[in-house]
Amino acid sequence: MIPTHSVTADEYPNQATDPISHDHRLDKPEEACGVFGIYAPEQDVAKMTYFGLYALQHRGQESAGIATFEDEKVHLHKDMGLVSQVFNESVLTQLPGNLAIGHTRYSTTGSSRKDNAQPAVIPTRLGSLALAHNGNLVNTVQLREELVETKVSLATTTDSELIALVIAEAVNAGADWLEGASKAFHRCQGAFSLVIGTSVGVMGVRDPNGIRPLVIGTLPGNPVRYVLASETCGLDIIGAEYLRDVEPGELVWITEEGLASYHWSQKPQRKLCIFEMIYFARPDSIMHNESLYSYRMRLGKQIAAESAVDADIVFGVPDSGIPAAIGFAQSSGIPYAEGLIKNRYVGRTFIQPTQSMRESGIRMKLNPLKDVLAGKRVIIVDDSIVRGTTSRKLVKTLREAGVIEVHMRISSPPVTHPCFYGIDTDNQDQLIAATKSVTEIAEQLGVDSLAYLSRKGMLEATREDTNSFCSACFTGDYPVTIPEQVKRSKLILEKVAV
């Protein structure tokens, strides 16, 4: 029997019911999930995991969960809502143990409901395993059919539960943890960065392409203890020091003996999601030995070189467009200014605004600085445009604030294809760049000019091997083959206008 402590049994409303949040959500690629794992018998592992998830909150705001292992006993708490809403001091005291894993979720496969919150906990002959997953499988239908044929009971609609179940199947057939996990991963296709808890240790795993990030950190002390997190900001918050990334196709096994590494895939080919660098990961997280803030500034400098335009001020759409806007300003010599103020304390609201509020342009998240903007020619920098709805409203707001020219610069190429690897994007016919030229998009947004960063400029700004990134949302060149039935659900168009 697995004890479950729950703050509330009520299902948190789906964000899609929020007319304001929903509209914004569909105009940006939504984050993947955040995962965290720790083996540290000397520490309060539940509290450490809580703070790790708190730092990873930007990766998913629908649900959060922590599972701890106290010898053979698993303690689990998960619920809908933000990390700070799901956990409190009282709940954390009920999660003792030597090791823990945690998850903060944005749903991609499986709807937003409490049953689908993670970690997924599954019993096996060796004891329970708890699994937290960042990414998305593309062979979910096949795996589900295979498990149903073996009379396995499915409790959720997530691909994450399927991964846990195929591990359990291998373990129950006689494999040990490492062998069972390795066998299971060979059955999984798509993107998966995993932390897996067992009674004896914690695993960190990445798919052969390493599409989603996963890093290893160390805690000071003797013996050295290890931490896993989606990003380095999840290490910083608890005082852990970044050691290295989990490599594509690698399994790290953290136990009382320390950290061991196994390469379960013999054909790894790194294809890190480029959107992790452009937008998803926090700007203070480290990739390729530098902060993403530095990379995003280079994106701004590059688009300034590619698409110069005369203007009075440059500003970014808070928060994700700001580093690129600063880079643009530095490169162009046009002054950087704050043009928009973000309400950083606004969360989800389920209260419908009145019709008069809608007509007057309710500004839940961004408000213009009219005295800064009035009479100015402005360059506004953002990281991406998906549907264009938010961008169009933003341009209208700037015009109403007295801006005389609006030049929009996007620090990534046009998004023309949906993602199948753990990012929530619309079907292809909802992606504005899939159906319209840049000129047509500019006309629809109401801007005086619009320019996107070139794919070449985006990749070369990484200063890494340009073939080591997944940029399928810009090209349609998917590194992991998408089954036809999955592809048809999102790839509507035969021809793409760029």
Coordinates of C-alpha atoms in Angstrom, one line a residue:
M1 CA 0.0 0.0 0.0
I2 CA 1.5 3.3 -1.0
P3 CA 0.5 6.1 1.4
T4 CA -0.7 9.2 -0.5
H5 CA -1.0 12.6 1.3
S6 CA -3.2 15.1 -0.5
V7 CA -3.9 18.7 0.2
T8 CA -7.1 18.6 -1.8
A9 CA -9.2 16.1 -3.6
D10 CA -10.7 18.7 -5.9
E11 CA -9.5 18.7 -9.5
Y12 CA -7.8 22.0 -10.4
P13 CA -9.6 23.5 -13.4
N14 CA -7.9 23.1 -16.7
Q15 CA -6.1 26.3 -17.8
A16 CA -8.0 26.1 -21.1
T17 CA -11.1 27.3 -19.2
D18 CA -9.4 30.6 -18.5
P19 CA -10.2 32.9 -21.5
I20 CA -7.2 35.1 -20.8
S21 CA -4.6 32.5 -19.9
H22 CA -5.8 30.2 -22.7
D23 CA -5.4 32.9 -25.4
H24 CA -1.9 33.7 -24.2
R25 CA -1.0 30.0 -23.9
L26 CA -1.8 29.2 -27.5
D27 CA 0.3 32.1 -28.8
K28 CA 3.5 30.7 -27.3
P29 CA 5.1 27.3 -27.4
E30 CA 4.3 25.9 -23.9
E31 CA 7.1 24.7 -21.7
A32 CA 8.0 21.1 -21.3
C33 CA 8.0 19.6 -17.7
G34 CA 10.6 20.0 -14.9
V35 CA 12.1 16.9 -13.2
F36 CA 14.3 16.7 -10.1
G37 CA 16.0 13.8 -8.2
I38 CA 18.3 13.6 -5.2
Y39 CA 20.1 10.9 -3.2
A40 CA 21.2 12.4 0.1
P41 CA 20.4 10.4 3.3
E42 CA 21.9 13.2 5.5
Q43 CA 19.5 15.8 4.0
D44 CA 15.8 16.6 4.2
V45 CA 15.3 15.3 0.6
A46 CA 11.6 16.3 0.4
K47 CA 12.5 19.9 1.2
M48 CA 15.4 19.9 -1.2
T49 CA 13.2 18.6 -3.9
Y50 CA 10.5 21.2 -3.1
F51 CA 13.1 24.0 -3.7
G52 CA 14.4 22.3 -6.8
L53 CA 10.9 22.2 -8.3
Y54 CA 10.3 25.8 -7.2
A55 CA 13.3 26.8 -9.3
L56 CA 11.9 24.8 -12.2
Q57 CA 8.3 26.1 -11.9
H58 CA 8.6 27.9 -15.3
R59 CA 8.7 24.5 -17.0
G60 CA 5.2 23.6 -15.9
Q61 CA 2.4 25.1 -13.8
E62 CA -0.4 22.6 -13.9
S63 CA 0.6 20.0 -11.3
A64 CA 3.5 19.1 -9.0
G65 CA 4.5 16.0 -7.1
I66 CA 7.2 14.5 -4.9
A67 CA 7.9 10.8 -4.1
T68 CA 10.4 9.9 -1.3
F69 CA 11.8 6.5 -0.5
E70 CA 12.2 5.5 3.2
D71 CA 13.8 2.0 2.8
E72 CA 11.1 0.0 1.1
K73 CA 8.3 2.5 1.9
V74 CA 7.2 5.1 -0.7
H75 CA 5.7 8.4 0.4
L76 CA 3.9 10.3 -2.4
H77 CA 2.2 13.6 -2.6
K78 CA 1.0 15.2 -5.8
D79 CA -1.8 17.6 -6.8
M80 CA -2.9 20.2 -9.3
G81 CA -1.5 23.7 -9.0
L82 CA 1.8 25.4 -8.5
V83 CA 4.6 24.0 -6.3
S84 CA 3.9 26.5 -3.6
Q85 CA 0.2 25.6 -3.6
V86 CA 0.7 21.8 -3.6
F87 CA 3.2 21.7 -0.8
N88 CA 3.6 23.3 2.7
E89 CA 5.7 22.5 5.8
S90 CA 3.1 20.1 7.1
V91 CA 3.0 18.1 3.9
L92 CA 6.8 18.0 3.5
T93 CA 7.2 16.6 7.0
Q94 CA 5.1 13.6 5.9
L95 CA 7.7 12.8 3.1
P96 CA 10.7 11.3 4.9
G97 CA 13.4 9.3 3.2
N98 CA 16.9 9.0 1.8
L99 CA 16.1 9.9 -1.7
A100 CA 13.4 11.7 -3.6
I101 CA 12.2 12.6 -7.1
G102 CA 9.9 15.4 -8.1
H103 CA 8.0 16.8 -11.0
T104 CA 6.3 19.9 -12.2
R105 CA 4.0 19.4 -15.1
Y106 CA 2.7 21.0 -18.3
S107 CA 0.6 18.4 -20.0
T108 CA 1.5 17.3 -23.5
T109 CA 0.3 13.6 -23.6
G110 CA -2.6 13.2 -21.2
S111 CA -5.0 15.9 -20.1
S112 CA -4.5 18.3 -17.2
R113 CA -6.1 16.4 -14.3
K114 CA -5.0 15.1 -10.9
D115 CA -4.8 11.4 -12.1
N116 CA -2.1 12.4 -14.7
A117 CA 0.1 14.3 -12.2
Q118 CA 3.5 12.9 -11.6
P119 CA 5.6 11.1 -10.3
A120 CA 4.0 7.9 -11.5
V121 CA 4.4 5.2 -8.8
I122 CA 4.3 1.5 -10.0
P123 CA 4.8 -1.7 -7.9
T124 CA 7.3 -4.3 -9.0
R125 CA 8.8 -7.5 -7.6
L126 CA 11.8 -5.5 -6.4
G127 CA 9.6 -2.9 -4.8
S128 CA 8.0 0.3 -6.1
L129 CA 9.5 2.6 -8.7
A130 CA 8.6 6.3 -9.0
L131 CA 9.1 8.0 -12.4
A132 CA 9.1 11.7 -13.5
H133 CA 9.3 12.4 -17.2
N134 CA 10.1 15.4 -19.3
G135 CA 9.4 14.9 -23.0
N136 CA 6.9 13.1 -25.1
L137 CA 6.9 9.6 -26.7
V138 CA 5.8 9.3 -30.3
N139 CA 5.0 5.5 -30.1
T140 CA 2.5 5.9 -27.2
V141 CA -0.3 4.2 -29.1
Q142 CA 1.8 1.1 -29.8
L143 CA 3.1 0.8 -26.3
R144 CA -0.4 1.2 -24.9
E145 CA -1.7 -1.6 -27.2
E146 CA 1.1 -3.9 -26.2
L147 CA 0.5 -3.3 -22.5
V148 CA -3.3 -3.8 -22.8
E149 CA -2.7 -7.1 -24.6
T150 CA -0.8 -8.3 -21.5
K151 CA -3.7 -7.3 -19.3
V152 CA -1.8 -4.4 -17.6
S153 CA -4.1 -2.0 -15.8
L154 CA -3.6 1.6 -16.9
A155 CA -4.4 4.3 -14.3
T156 CA -3.7 7.4 -16.4
T157 CA -3.7 8.6 -20.0
T158 CA 0.0 9.7 -19.9
D159 CA 3.0 8.3 -21.9
S160 CA 5.0 8.6 -18.6
E161 CA 3.0 5.9 -16.9
L162 CA 3.6 3.7 -20.0
I163 CA 7.4 4.1 -19.5
A164 CA 7.1 3.1 -15.8
L165 CA 4.9 0.1 -16.8
V166 CA 7.4 -1.3 -19.4
I167 CA 10.2 -1.0 -16.8
A168 CA 8.0 -2.9 -14.3
E169 CA 7.2 -5.5 -16.9
A170 CA 10.9 -6.2 -17.5
V171 CA 11.7 -6.2 -13.8
N172 CA 8.8 -8.6 -13.0
A173 CA 10.2 -10.9 -15.8
G174 CA 13.4 -11.3 -13.8
A175 CA 15.6 -8.3 -14.7
D176 CA 17.3 -6.1 -12.1
W177 CA 16.7 -2.4 -12.0
L178 CA 19.4 -1.5 -14.6
E179 CA 18.7 -4.3 -17.0
G180 CA 15.0 -3.7 -16.7
A181 CA 15.3 0.0 -17.3
S182 CA 17.6 -0.5 -20.3
K183 CA 15.2 -3.0 -21.9
A184 CA 12.3 -0.6 -21.4
F185 CA 14.1 2.4 -22.9
H186 CA 14.7 0.4 -26.1
R187 CA 10.9 0.2 -26.5
C188 CA 10.4 3.9 -26.1
Q189 CA 10.6 6.3 -29.1
G190 CA 10.7 10.1 -28.8
A191 CA 11.9 12.5 -26.2
F192 CA 12.4 11.4 -22.6
S193 CA 14.5 12.8 -19.8
L194 CA 13.7 10.8 -16.7
V195 CA 14.4 10.7 -13.0
I196 CA 13.4 7.3 -11.5
G197 CA 13.4 6.5 -7.8
T198 CA 13.7 3.0 -6.3
S199 CA 14.4 1.8 -2.8
V200 CA 18.1 1.5 -3.5
G201 CA 18.9 4.5 -5.8
V202 CA 17.9 7.2 -8.3
M203 CA 18.3 6.9 -12.1
G204 CA 18.8 9.8 -14.5
V205 CA 18.1 9.0 -18.1
R206 CA 18.1 10.7 -21.5
D207 CA 16.8 9.4 -24.9
P208 CA 19.5 8.8 -27.6
N209 CA 19.0 12.3 -29.0
G210 CA 19.0 14.1 -25.7
I211 CA 16.1 16.3 -26.9
R212 CA 15.2 17.5 -23.4
P213 CA 17.9 18.6 -20.9
L214 CA 19.0 16.9 -17.7
V215 CA 22.0 17.9 -15.6
I216 CA 23.9 16.4 -12.7
G217 CA 25.0 18.3 -9.6
T218 CA 27.0 17.5 -6.5
L219 CA 26.3 18.5 -2.9
P220 CA 29.2 19.5 -0.7
G221 CA 30.2 17.0 2.1
N222 CA 31.7 13.6 2.7
P223 CA 30.6 11.5 1.0
V224 CA 29.6 13.5 -2.0
R225 CA 25.9 13.3 -2.8
Y226 CA 24.3 13.8 -6.2
V227 CA 21.4 15.7 -7.6
L228 CA 19.5 15.6 -10.9
A229 CA 17.6 18.5 -12.4
S230 CA 16.2 19.6 -15.8
E231 CA 18.3 22.8 -15.6
T232 CA 21.2 24.1 -13.6
C233 CA 18.9 26.7 -11.9
G234 CA 17.4 23.7 -10.0
L235 CA 20.9 23.0 -8.6
D236 CA 21.8 26.6 -7.7
I237 CA 18.8 27.0 -5.4
I238 CA 19.9 24.3 -3.1
G239 CA 23.6 25.0 -3.2
A240 CA 24.5 22.1 -5.5
E241 CA 27.4 22.5 -7.9
Y242 CA 26.9 21.7 -11.6
L243 CA 29.0 18.6 -12.5
R244 CA 27.9 17.8 -16.1
D245 CA 25.0 16.9 -18.3
V246 CA 23.5 13.4 -18.5
E247 CA 24.6 12.5 -22.0
P248 CA 22.2 11.4 -24.8
G249 CA 21.6 7.7 -24.4
E250 CA 23.1 7.6 -20.9
L251 CA 21.7 6.2 -17.7
V252 CA 23.3 7.4 -14.4
W253 CA 22.7 5.3 -11.3
I254 CA 23.0 7.1 -8.0
T255 CA 23.2 4.9 -4.9
E256 CA 25.1 4.8 -1.5
E257 CA 28.2 3.9 -3.5
G258 CA 28.1 7.1 -5.5
L259 CA 27.4 7.7 -9.2
A260 CA 27.8 5.1 -12.0
S261 CA 27.3 5.7 -15.7
Y262 CA 25.9 3.3 -18.3
H263 CA 25.3 4.0 -22.0
W264 CA 22.1 2.1 -22.7
S265 CA 22.0 3.3 -26.3
Q266 CA 24.8 2.5 -28.6
K267 CA 23.8 5.1 -31.2
P268 CA 23.4 8.4 -29.5
Q269 CA 23.1 11.4 -31.7
R270 CA 22.6 14.7 -29.8
K271 CA 19.6 16.8 -30.9
L272 CA 18.9 19.2 -28.1
C273 CA 15.7 21.2 -28.6
I274 CA 16.9 24.6 -29.8
F275 CA 13.8 26.2 -28.1
E276 CA 15.2 25.2 -24.8
M277 CA 18.0 27.7 -25.5
I278 CA 15.8 30.3 -27.1
Y279 CA 12.9 30.4 -24.7
F280 CA 12.1 27.5 -22.3
A281 CA 15.0 27.3 -20.0
R282 CA 15.6 30.1 -17.5
P283 CA 18.2 32.7 -18.7
D284 CA 20.4 32.0 -15.7
S285 CA 20.6 28.3 -16.5
I286 CA 23.9 27.1 -17.9
M287 CA 24.2 25.3 -21.3
H288 CA 27.5 24.9 -23.1
N289 CA 29.4 26.5 -20.3
E290 CA 27.6 29.8 -20.4
S291 CA 24.3 31.3 -19.3
L292 CA 21.4 31.3 -21.7
Y293 CA 21.2 35.0 -21.1
S294 CA 24.5 35.3 -23.1
Y295 CA 23.2 33.2 -25.9
R296 CA 20.0 35.1 -26.2
M297 CA 21.9 38.4 -26.3
R298 CA 23.8 37.0 -29.2
L299 CA 20.5 36.2 -31.0
G300 CA 19.5 39.9 -30.6
K301 CA 22.9 41.0 -32.0
Q302 CA 22.5 38.6 -34.9
I303 CA 19.0 39.8 -35.9
A304 CA 20.2 43.4 -35.6
A305 CA 22.9 42.5 -38.1
E306 CA 20.4 40.7 -40.4
S307 CA 17.5 43.1 -40.2
A308 CA 18.6 46.6 -39.3
V309 CA 15.9 49.4 -39.1
D310 CA 16.0 53.0 -37.9
A311 CA 14.1 53.7 -34.7
D312 CA 14.2 55.7 -31.4
I313 CA 14.1 52.9 -28.8
V314 CA 14.4 49.1 -28.5
F315 CA 12.6 47.0 -25.9
G316 CA 11.7 43.4 -25.4
V317 CA 8.5 41.6 -24.6
P318 CA 8.9 40.7 -20.9
D319 CA 10.5 38.5 -19.8
S320 CA 11.7 36.2 -22.6
G321 CA 12.4 38.9 -25.2
I322 CA 14.5 41.1 -23.0
P323 CA 18.0 39.5 -23.4
A324 CA 17.7 39.6 -27.2
A325 CA 16.4 43.2 -27.1
I326 CA 19.5 44.2 -25.1
G327 CA 21.7 42.5 -27.6
F328 CA 19.9 44.2 -30.5
A329 CA 20.3 47.6 -28.8
Q330 CA 24.0 47.0 -28.1
S331 CA 24.7 46.0 -31.7
S332 CA 22.5 48.7 -33.4
G333 CA 23.4 51.6 -31.1
I334 CA 19.7 52.3 -30.7
P335 CA 18.9 53.0 -27.0
Y336 CA 17.3 50.2 -24.9
A337 CA 14.3 51.2 -22.8
E338 CA 11.5 49.6 -20.8
G339 CA 8.4 49.9 -22.9
L340 CA 6.2 47.3 -21.3
I341 CA 5.8 46.4 -17.6
K342 CA 4.9 42.9 -16.7
N343 CA 2.7 42.1 -13.8
R344 CA 4.8 39.3 -12.3
Y345 CA 2.4 38.4 -9.6
V346 CA -0.5 37.6 -11.9
G347 CA -1.4 33.9 -12.0
R348 CA -4.2 32.1 -13.6
T349 CA -7.6 33.7 -13.3
F350 CA -10.9 32.0 -13.8
I351 CA -13.0 35.1 -13.5
Q352 CA -14.5 36.3 -16.8
P353 CA -13.8 39.9 -17.5
T354 CA -16.8 42.1 -18.3
Q355 CA -17.6 43.0 -21.9
S356 CA -16.6 46.6 -21.3
M357 CA -13.3 45.4 -19.9
R358 CA -12.7 43.4 -23.0
E359 CA -13.5 46.3 -25.3
S360 CA -11.2 48.6 -23.4
G361 CA -8.4 46.0 -23.8
I362 CA -7.9 44.3 -20.4
R363 CA -4.2 44.1 -19.7
M364 CA -3.6 41.3 -17.3
K365 CA 0.0 40.7 -17.9
L366 CA 1.6 43.6 -19.8
N367 CA 1.0 47.4 -19.5
P368 CA 2.7 50.0 -21.7
L369 CA 4.7 53.0 -20.4
K370 CA 2.9 55.7 -22.4
D371 CA 5.3 58.5 -21.6
V372 CA 8.2 56.4 -22.8
L373 CA 6.4 55.3 -25.9
A374 CA 4.4 58.3 -27.1
G375 CA 5.7 59.8 -30.4
K376 CA 8.4 57.2 -30.7
R377 CA 9.5 54.8 -33.5
V378 CA 10.0 51.5 -31.6
I379 CA 11.6 48.1 -32.2
I380 CA 10.0 45.4 -30.2
V381 CA 11.8 42.1 -29.8
D382 CA 10.2 38.8 -29.0
D383 CA 11.5 35.2 -29.0
S384 CA 8.8 33.7 -31.2
I385 CA 5.3 34.0 -32.8
V386 CA 3.0 31.0 -32.9
R387 CA -0.5 32.1 -33.7
G388 CA 0.0 35.8 -33.7
T389 CA -3.0 36.6 -31.5
T390 CA -1.0 38.1 -28.6
S391 CA 1.4 39.9 -30.9
R392 CA -1.5 41.6 -32.7
K393 CA -3.1 42.8 -29.4
L394 CA 0.3 44.0 -28.2
V395 CA 0.8 46.1 -31.4
K396 CA -2.7 47.6 -31.0
T397 CA -1.8 48.5 -27.3
L398 CA 1.4 50.2 -28.5
R399 CA -0.4 52.2 -31.1
E400 CA -2.9 53.3 -28.5
A401 CA 0.0 54.4 -26.3
G402 CA 1.1 56.8 -29.0
V403 CA 3.8 54.8 -30.8
I404 CA 4.2 56.1 -34.4
E405 CA 6.1 53.2 -35.9
V406 CA 6.2 49.6 -34.7
H407 CA 9.0 47.4 -36.0
M408 CA 8.9 43.8 -34.7
R409 CA 12.0 41.5 -34.6
I410 CA 11.8 37.9 -33.7
S411 CA 14.9 36.1 -32.3
S412 CA 14.0 32.8 -33.9
P413 CA 12.9 31.7 -37.4
P414 CA 9.2 31.3 -38.3
V415 CA 7.5 28.4 -36.5
T416 CA 6.0 26.3 -39.4
H417 CA 5.7 22.8 -37.9
P418 CA 4.3 21.4 -34.6
C419 CA 6.4 19.7 -32.0
F420 CA 5.9 16.0 -31.1
Y421 CA 8.6 15.9 -28.4
G422 CA 7.1 17.5 -25.4
I423 CA 6.2 21.0 -26.4
D424 CA 2.6 22.0 -26.7
T425 CA 2.1 23.6 -30.1
D426 CA -1.1 23.9 -32.2
N427 CA -1.9 21.8 -35.2
Q428 CA 0.0 23.1 -38.2
D429 CA -3.0 25.1 -39.7
Q430 CA -3.0 27.2 -36.5
L431 CA 0.6 28.2 -36.8
I432 CA 0.5 31.7 -38.5
A433 CA 3.9 31.2 -40.3
A434 CA 2.7 27.9 -41.8
T435 CA -0.1 29.6 -43.7
K436 CA 1.2 33.2 -44.3
S437 CA 4.3 34.8 -45.7
V438 CA 6.3 37.2 -43.5
T439 CA 4.7 40.1 -45.4
E440 CA 1.2 38.8 -44.7
I441 CA 2.0 38.2 -41.1
A442 CA 3.3 41.8 -40.7
E443 CA 0.0 43.0 -42.3
Q444 CA -2.1 40.9 -39.9
L445 CA -0.1 42.1 -36.9
G446 CA -0.4 45.7 -37.9
V447 CA 3.4 46.4 -37.7
D448 CA 5.4 48.7 -40.0
S449 CA 8.0 45.9 -40.5
L450 CA 8.6 42.4 -39.3
A451 CA 11.8 40.3 -39.5
Y452 CA 12.6 36.8 -38.2
L453 CA 16.1 35.6 -37.3
S454 CA 17.6 33.2 -39.9
R455 CA 17.9 29.6 -39.0
K456 CA 21.6 29.8 -39.8
G457 CA 22.1 32.8 -37.5
M458 CA 20.2 31.0 -34.7
L459 CA 22.3 27.9 -34.9
E460 CA 25.6 29.6 -35.4
A461 CA 25.0 31.8 -32.3
T462 CA 25.1 28.6 -30.2
R463 CA 28.9 28.3 -31.0
E464 CA 28.3 24.6 -31.0
D465 CA 28.0 21.9 -33.8
T466 CA 24.9 23.2 -35.7
N467 CA 23.9 19.6 -36.4
S468 CA 23.5 18.8 -32.7
F469 CA 20.2 20.6 -32.3
C470 CA 16.5 19.7 -33.1
S471 CA 15.0 22.6 -35.0
A472 CA 12.1 20.6 -36.5
C473 CA 9.5 23.3 -35.6
F474 CA 11.2 25.5 -38.1
T475 CA 12.0 22.9 -40.8
G476 CA 9.8 19.9 -40.4
D477 CA 12.9 17.7 -40.2
Y478 CA 12.1 15.5 -37.3
P479 CA 15.1 13.6 -35.8
V480 CA 12.8 10.8 -34.5
T481 CA 10.4 9.3 -37.0
I482 CA 6.9 10.3 -36.3
P483 CA 4.3 7.5 -36.9
E484 CA 1.7 8.4 -39.5
Q485 CA -1.2 8.3 -37.1
V486 CA 0.6 10.8 -34.8
K487 CA 1.8 12.9 -37.6
R488 CA -1.7 13.3 -39.1
S489 CA -3.0 14.7 -35.8
K490 CA -1.0 17.8 -36.2
L491 CA 0.5 18.0 -39.7
I492 CA -2.5 19.3 -41.6
L493 CA -0.8 21.1 -44.5
E494 CA 1.0 19.7 -47.4
K495 CA 2.6 23.0 -48.4
V496 CA 4.1 25.5 -46.0
A497 CA 4.3 29.2 -46.9
V498 CA 7.4 30.8 -45.3

